[in-house]
Coordinates of C-alpha atoms in Angstrom, one line a residue:
M1 CA 156.5 204.2 290.2
E2 CA 154.5 204.5 286.7
S3 CA 156.6 204.3 283.7
A4 CA 156.7 207.3 281.6
R5 CA 155.5 206.9 277.9
N6 CA 158.0 207.0 275.1
E7 CA 156.7 210.0 273.4
A8 CA 159.7 210.4 271.1
L9 CA 159.2 206.8 269.9
E10 CA 155.3 207.3 269.5
A11 CA 156.3 210.5 267.7
W12 CA 158.5 209.1 265.2
M13 CA 156.1 206.2 264.5
K14 CA 153.3 208.4 263.9
E15 CA 155.5 210.5 261.4
H16 CA 156.5 207.5 259.6
R17 CA 153.2 205.8 259.7
Y18 CA 154.3 203.0 261.6
S19 CA 151.8 200.8 263.6
S20 CA 153.0 198.5 266.4
N21 CA 152.6 195.5 264.3
S22 CA 154.3 196.9 261.2
L23 CA 157.2 198.4 263.2
A24 CA 157.6 194.9 264.8
R25 CA 157.9 193.1 261.3
A26 CA 160.5 195.6 260.3
V27 CA 162.4 195.0 263.2
N28 CA 162.2 191.3 262.7
S29 CA 163.3 191.5 259.4
E30 CA 166.2 193.6 260.3
L31 CA 167.3 191.3 263.1
E32 CA 167.3 188.5 260.4
A33 CA 169.7 190.6 258.3
L34 CA 172.0 191.4 261.3
T35 CA 172.2 188.1 263.0
G36 CA 170.9 185.5 260.4
K37 CA 167.9 184.7 262.8
L38 CA 164.6 186.2 262.4
G39 CA 163.3 188.3 265.1
T40 CA 160.4 187.3 267.3
Y41 CA 158.9 190.6 268.0
D42 CA 155.0 191.5 267.7
G43 CA 152.9 194.5 268.4
R44 CA 152.8 193.9 272.1
H45 CA 156.5 194.2 272.5
V46 CA 156.3 197.6 270.4
R47 CA 153.6 198.8 272.8
E48 CA 155.8 198.0 275.8
W49 CA 158.5 200.4 274.3
R50 CA 155.8 203.0 273.6
S51 CA 154.5 202.6 277.1
G52 CA 157.9 203.0 278.8
R53 CA 157.5 199.5 280.6
V54 CA 160.8 198.5 278.4
R55 CA 163.0 201.5 278.5
W56 CA 166.2 200.0 277.2
P57 CA 166.2 197.2 274.7
N58 CA 168.9 194.9 274.0
T59 CA 171.9 195.9 271.8
A60 CA 170.9 194.3 268.7
T61 CA 167.3 195.7 269.0
R62 CA 168.7 199.2 269.7
K63 CA 171.1 198.8 266.7
V64 CA 168.1 197.9 264.2
L65 CA 165.9 200.7 265.7
A66 CA 168.7 203.3 265.2
D67 CA 169.3 201.9 261.5
L68 CA 165.4 202.2 260.8
S69 CA 165.0 205.6 262.2
G70 CA 168.3 207.3 261.7
K71 CA 168.2 208.4 265.2
S72 CA 170.2 207.2 268.3
P73 CA 168.3 205.1 271.0
V74 CA 168.4 208.1 273.4
D75 CA 166.8 210.4 270.7
L76 CA 164.0 207.7 270.2
G77 CA 163.3 208.0 273.9
F78 CA 164.9 205.1 275.3
V79 CA 166.7 205.5 278.6
P80 CA 170.1 203.5 279.3
R81 CA 170.1 201.6 282.4
R82 CA 172.9 203.2 283.9
R83 CA 174.9 206.3 282.8
I84 CA 178.1 205.5 281.0
S85 CA 180.8 207.7 279.5
P86 CA 181.0 208.0 275.6
A87 CA 184.1 206.0 275.5
A88 CA 182.7 203.1 277.4
A89 CA 179.7 203.0 275.0
P90 CA 180.8 201.0 271.8
Q91 CA 177.3 200.3 270.7
E92 CA 176.8 204.0 269.8
D93 CA 180.3 204.3 268.1
P94 CA 180.1 204.2 264.4
M95 CA 182.9 201.9 263.9
Y96 CA 181.1 199.3 266.3
R97 CA 177.9 199.6 264.7
R98 CA 179.5 198.8 261.2
T99 CA 181.0 195.7 262.8
L100 CA 177.4 194.8 264.3
V101 CA 175.9 195.1 260.8
A102 CA 178.6 192.6 259.4
G103 CA 177.9 190.1 262.2
A104 CA 181.4 189.1 262.4
V105 CA 183.3 188.4 265.5
T106 CA 186.6 188.6 263.6
T107 CA 185.7 192.0 262.2
A108 CA 185.0 193.1 265.9
I109 CA 188.1 191.8 267.0
A110 CA 190.1 193.5 264.2
A111 CA 188.1 196.7 264.9
A112 CA 189.4 196.7 268.6
A113 CA 193.1 196.2 267.6
P114 CA 195.1 199.1 267.9
G115 CA 196.1 201.1 264.5
T116 CA 193.6 198.8 262.3
T117 CA 190.8 199.7 260.1
P118 CA 187.8 197.0 259.8
T119 CA 187.4 196.2 256.2
R120 CA 184.6 194.1 254.9
K121 CA 184.2 192.6 251.5
I122 CA 180.7 192.7 250.3
G123 CA 180.0 189.8 248.0
M124 CA 177.1 188.5 245.7
S125 CA 175.9 186.4 248.7
D126 CA 175.1 189.5 250.5
V127 CA 173.0 190.6 247.2
G128 CA 171.2 187.3 247.4
R129 CA 170.2 187.4 250.9
L130 CA 168.5 190.8 250.0
Q131 CA 167.1 189.4 246.9
Q132 CA 165.4 186.6 248.9
K133 CA 163.7 189.6 251.1
F134 CA 162.6 190.9 247.6
T135 CA 160.8 187.6 246.7
E136 CA 158.9 187.9 250.0
V137 CA 158.0 191.3 249.3
I138 CA 156.6 190.4 245.9
A139 CA 154.5 187.6 247.7
S140 CA 153.1 189.8 250.2
D141 CA 152.0 192.1 247.5
H142 CA 150.1 189.6 245.5
K143 CA 148.4 188.3 248.6
R144 CA 147.7 191.8 250.2
G145 CA 148.6 194.5 247.7
G146 CA 148.3 198.2 248.7
Q147 CA 149.1 198.0 252.2
R148 CA 151.4 200.6 254.1
D149 CA 153.4 198.1 255.9
I150 CA 154.5 196.6 252.6
E151 CA 155.3 199.9 251.2
H152 CA 157.3 200.9 254.4
L153 CA 159.2 197.4 254.5
A154 CA 160.0 197.7 250.7
G155 CA 161.2 201.3 251.4
H156 CA 163.1 200.3 254.4
L157 CA 164.9 197.3 252.6
A158 CA 165.9 199.8 249.7
D159 CA 167.8 201.8 252.4
T160 CA 169.4 198.6 253.8
A161 CA 170.9 197.8 250.3
L162 CA 172.1 201.3 250.0
N163 CA 173.7 201.2 253.6
L164 CA 175.5 197.9 252.6
Q165 CA 177.3 199.9 249.9
N166 CA 179.0 201.9 252.3
S167 CA 179.9 199.1 254.7
G168 CA 182.7 197.8 252.9
I169 CA 184.5 197.2 249.5
A170 CA 182.9 195.3 246.7
T171 CA 183.4 194.9 242.8
Q172 CA 181.5 197.0 240.2
R173 CA 179.5 194.0 239.6
V174 CA 178.5 193.7 243.2
R175 CA 177.7 197.6 243.4
S176 CA 175.7 197.6 240.4
S177 CA 173.6 194.5 241.7
L178 CA 173.1 196.3 244.9
Y179 CA 171.7 199.5 243.2
A180 CA 169.7 197.3 241.2
T181 CA 168.2 195.4 244.4
A182 CA 167.6 199.1 246.1
A183 CA 165.5 200.2 242.9
S184 CA 163.8 196.9 243.0
F185 CA 162.7 197.6 246.6
R186 CA 161.9 201.0 246.0
S187 CA 159.8 200.2 242.9
S188 CA 157.9 197.6 245.0
A189 CA 157.2 200.6 247.7
M190 CA 155.9 202.7 244.6
W191 CA 153.7 200.0 243.6
A192 CA 152.3 199.4 246.9
A193 CA 151.5 203.0 247.2
I194 CA 149.7 203.1 243.7
D195 CA 147.8 200.0 244.5
G196 CA 146.9 201.8 247.7
R197 CA 145.9 204.9 245.8
R198 CA 148.7 207.0 247.6
F199 CA 149.7 208.6 244.6
K200 CA 151.9 211.5 246.2
D201 CA 153.9 208.7 247.9
A202 CA 154.0 206.8 244.8
I203 CA 155.7 209.6 242.9
A204 CA 158.3 210.0 245.7
H205 CA 159.2 206.3 245.5
M206 CA 159.2 206.6 241.8
R207 CA 161.7 209.2 241.5
E208 CA 164.3 207.6 243.9
A209 CA 163.6 204.3 242.0
Q210 CA 164.5 205.8 238.6
A211 CA 167.8 207.3 240.0
L212 CA 168.9 204.0 241.6
A213 CA 168.0 202.1 238.4
E214 CA 170.2 204.4 236.5
L215 CA 173.2 203.8 238.9
S216 CA 172.6 199.9 238.5
G217 CA 172.5 200.2 234.6
D218 CA 169.6 197.3 234.9
Q219 CA 167.6 197.3 232.0
A220 CA 165.1 195.1 233.6
I221 CA 164.6 197.2 236.6
K222 CA 164.3 200.3 234.5
F223 CA 161.5 198.7 232.4
R224 CA 159.5 197.8 235.6
I225 CA 159.7 201.3 237.1
W226 CA 158.8 203.2 233.8
S227 CA 156.2 200.6 233.1
H228 CA 154.8 201.2 236.8
A229 CA 155.1 205.0 236.1
G230 CA 152.7 204.4 233.2
T231 CA 150.2 202.8 235.7
L232 CA 150.6 205.5 237.9
Y233 CA 149.7 208.2 235.7
R234 CA 146.8 206.0 234.3
H235 CA 145.3 205.6 237.6
M236 CA 145.8 209.5 238.1
G237 CA 143.7 210.0 235.0
R238 CA 146.8 211.4 233.0
P239 CA 146.7 209.3 230.0
A240 CA 149.0 211.3 227.7
D241 CA 151.8 211.1 230.6
A242 CA 150.9 207.3 231.1
R243 CA 151.5 206.7 227.4
A244 CA 154.8 208.6 227.5
A245 CA 156.2 206.8 230.6
N246 CA 155.3 203.4 229.2
D247 CA 156.8 204.5 225.7
V248 CA 160.2 204.9 227.8
A249 CA 159.8 201.2 229.2
R250 CA 158.8 199.9 225.6
N251 CA 161.8 201.7 223.9
L252 CA 164.4 199.9 226.1
H253 CA 166.6 197.4 224.3
I254 CA 165.4 194.6 226.8
T255 CA 162.1 194.6 225.0
R256 CA 164.0 193.6 221.7
R257 CA 166.0 191.1 223.6
D258 CA 163.2 189.4 225.3
P259 CA 159.6 189.3 223.8
M260 CA 158.2 188.8 227.3
F261 CA 159.0 192.3 228.2
A262 CA 157.3 193.6 225.0
S263 CA 154.4 191.8 225.7
L264 CA 154.0 193.5 228.8
G265 CA 154.7 196.8 227.6
M266 CA 152.3 196.3 224.8
A267 CA 149.5 195.3 227.1
R268 CA 149.8 198.2 229.5
Q269 CA 149.6 200.4 226.3
M270 CA 146.4 198.6 225.8
A271 CA 145.2 199.6 229.3
I272 CA 146.2 203.3 228.6
Q273 CA 144.3 203.0 225.2
G274 CA 141.2 201.8 227.0
V275 CA 141.4 205.0 229.2
S276 CA 141.8 207.2 226.1
H277 CA 138.5 205.6 224.6
E278 CA 140.7 204.0 221.8
L279 CA 138.2 201.3 221.3
R280 CA 139.2 200.5 217.6
S281 CA 142.8 200.0 218.8
L282 CA 142.4 197.4 221.4
P283 CA 142.0 194.1 219.6
R284 CA 145.0 194.8 217.7
T285 CA 147.2 195.7 220.5
F286 CA 145.9 192.6 222.5
D287 CA 147.0 190.3 219.6
Q288 CA 150.3 192.0 219.5
A289 CA 150.8 191.5 223.1
R290 CA 149.7 187.9 223.1
E291 CA 152.0 187.3 220.0
A292 CA 155.1 188.6 221.7
M293 CA 154.2 186.3 224.8
N294 CA 153.8 183.2 222.5
H295 CA 157.3 184.2 220.9
A296 CA 159.2 184.3 224.1
S297 CA 161.4 181.6 225.2
T298 CA 160.6 179.6 228.3
D299 CA 164.3 179.2 229.0
T300 CA 165.3 182.8 229.3
P301 CA 166.2 184.0 232.9
R302 CA 164.0 186.6 234.0
P303 CA 163.5 188.6 237.3
V304 CA 161.3 187.1 240.0
W305 CA 158.7 190.2 239.9
L306 CA 158.3 189.3 236.2
L307 CA 157.8 185.8 236.5
A308 CA 155.6 186.1 239.7
F309 CA 152.6 187.7 237.7
W310 CA 152.9 188.1 234.0
D311 CA 151.1 185.5 232.2
D312 CA 148.0 184.9 230.1
A313 CA 145.7 185.7 233.0
E314 CA 147.3 189.2 233.5
L315 CA 147.1 190.0 229.9
H316 CA 143.2 189.2 230.1
S317 CA 143.2 191.4 233.4
L318 CA 144.7 194.3 231.3
A319 CA 142.4 193.5 228.5
L320 CA 139.5 193.7 231.0
S321 CA 140.6 197.0 232.5
A322 CA 140.8 198.5 229.0
Y323 CA 137.5 197.3 227.5
L324 CA 135.9 198.4 230.8
A325 CA 137.3 201.9 230.6
A326 CA 136.4 202.1 226.9
G327 CA 132.8 201.1 227.7
D328 CA 132.6 197.7 225.7
W329 CA 130.9 195.9 228.6
T330 CA 130.4 192.7 226.7
T331 CA 134.0 192.2 225.6
A332 CA 135.2 193.3 229.3
E333 CA 133.0 190.3 230.7
Y334 CA 134.8 187.9 228.4
H335 CA 138.1 188.9 229.3
A336 CA 137.2 188.8 233.0
H337 CA 136.2 185.2 232.8
Q338 CA 139.1 184.3 230.9
C339 CA 141.3 185.9 233.6
L340 CA 139.8 184.3 236.5
A341 CA 139.8 180.7 234.9
S342 CA 143.7 181.1 234.6
L343 CA 144.9 183.0 237.6
R344 CA 147.5 181.4 239.6
P345 CA 146.3 180.5 243.3
H346 CA 148.7 183.1 244.9
M347 CA 147.2 185.9 242.9
Q348 CA 144.8 186.8 245.6
R349 CA 144.7 190.5 245.1
S350 CA 144.4 190.1 241.0
R351 CA 141.4 187.8 241.7
A352 CA 139.6 190.4 243.7
I353 CA 140.3 193.0 241.3
A354 CA 139.2 191.0 238.4
T355 CA 136.2 189.7 240.1
S356 CA 135.1 193.5 241.0
R357 CA 135.7 194.5 237.5
L358 CA 133.3 191.6 236.2
A359 CA 130.6 192.7 238.6
Q360 CA 130.7 196.0 237.1
A361 CA 130.7 194.7 233.5
Q362 CA 127.5 192.5 234.2
L363 CA 126.0 195.4 236.0
A364 CA 126.6 198.0 233.0
Q365 CA 124.8 195.1 230.7
G366 CA 121.6 195.3 233.1
D367 CA 122.1 192.1 234.8
T368 CA 121.7 192.9 238.3
D369 CA 121.2 189.6 239.6
T370 CA 124.3 188.0 238.3
A371 CA 126.2 191.2 239.1
T372 CA 125.4 191.2 242.7
H373 CA 126.2 187.5 243.1
T374 CA 129.6 188.1 241.6
A375 CA 130.2 191.2 243.7
M376 CA 129.4 189.1 246.8
T377 CA 132.0 186.4 245.9
V378 CA 135.0 188.9 246.8
K379 CA 136.6 188.1 249.9
P380 CA 135.9 190.3 252.9
E381 CA 139.4 191.1 253.7
A382 CA 140.0 192.3 250.2
A383 CA 136.9 194.2 250.0
T384 CA 137.6 196.1 253.2
Q385 CA 141.4 196.2 253.3
H386 CA 142.5 196.6 249.5
P387 CA 141.9 200.4 248.8
R388 CA 141.6 199.7 244.9
V389 CA 139.0 196.8 245.7
S390 CA 137.2 198.8 248.2
R391 CA 136.8 201.8 245.8
M392 CA 135.5 199.5 242.8
L393 CA 133.0 197.9 245.3
Q394 CA 131.7 201.2 246.5
E395 CA 131.3 202.5 242.7
F396 CA 129.5 199.2 242.1
G397 CA 127.1 199.7 245.0
A398 CA 126.4 203.2 243.9
A399 CA 125.8 202.0 240.4
L400 CA 123.6 199.3 241.5
R401 CA 121.4 201.6 243.6
A402 CA 121.2 204.0 240.5
T403 CA 120.1 201.1 238.3
A404 CA 117.7 199.2 240.5
P405 CA 116.6 201.6 243.3
G406 CA 114.7 199.7 246.0
S407 CA 115.2 196.3 244.6
T408 CA 115.9 193.0 246.4
N409 CA 119.6 193.1 245.1
V410 CA 120.1 196.6 246.5
R411 CA 118.9 195.4 249.8
T412 CA 121.0 192.1 249.7
W413 CA 124.2 194.1 248.8
T414 CA 123.4 196.6 251.6
E415 CA 123.1 193.9 254.1
H416 CA 126.2 192.1 252.8
T417 CA 128.4 195.1 253.0
A418 CA 127.0 195.7 256.6
A419 CA 128.2 192.4 257.4
W420 CA 131.9 193.2 256.2
R421 CA 131.8 196.2 258.5
A422 CA 130.5 194.4 261.4
H423 CA 133.4 191.6 261.1
P424 CA 136.3 193.4 259.8

């Protein structure tokens, strides 16, 4: 007998924009949090769920899918192997589900004892495990920024941190750290949406991240969220809102405690000045950002998201963006070369963006040969899969055709981009 397709699961995946592969990754991550061992699912397994070939996954997987979706396995279209009474189905009982999250046999035994209530103490070790996942999200962002699966995973992990709040008792320090961790994940979902030019989604993430940051009282994550908000509004063509949001970040007292935060806030202000065509302000703002960076102590503990990207290369990258927007092509090219010369190897997304901007600056100066060669060095995966890079290269191609119609460079570029489409 042919298996009936799991239309409920398919509908939920479509609604939440999960592919088979991205759902498999999310399930694997949650299984690791649940059992201590990373799951081994891939897209093939998810397709078996969707097709109905696998009608009732194992207990841990059903638990993870229920947490991911907020639905019971039956509501997700899965069919139990045999009909059982509610009293005999502990995996669907909320008390049982909390013990499964804890992953502790002793808690499960306590829950089964008459007249007892399971109580789990949440500690900084639980926070630490979530923060390790945050480090992995940051690494994925620098490698493949803007992808929906990064956004979805970060959003899901934010929910995981919040769910942990309700799974036991904790000190105020632990609870504040959990809120800060949830805000960190939500801000990464926001950034992935910004980088993918999904601005409506980014705004939704921003609002939730701001509320979580307030609950945490963490100045560093507040800075990140408001600084990202400035970038969001800048990309949306709203420089006044961008400046206001970035000013909130720059006025937090963490910028007075740590010049590294002040430096980043000033550099992003420079990018906003570029969009506003405040060309005369740019050299002074750049110098202020660099001076603050030079004054920052190397011994000060800082969050992983800041350490992972903020350095001299990123300062030049923001200067490149500012001068390109302001129309100073020569200075933009200078900052592009400085950025590319000092980028750390893991900054693959940033290298593709800086290279694309360099090609635009060279083309604007009339050097079509060099500009075409530069644009062709962008790796195909970034050119075709990163929304911001793809858009910049499309704009480059249009400008190249307008600048040198019918030229050898136009034909070369056309053939090059056709090869990208033929070999995604």
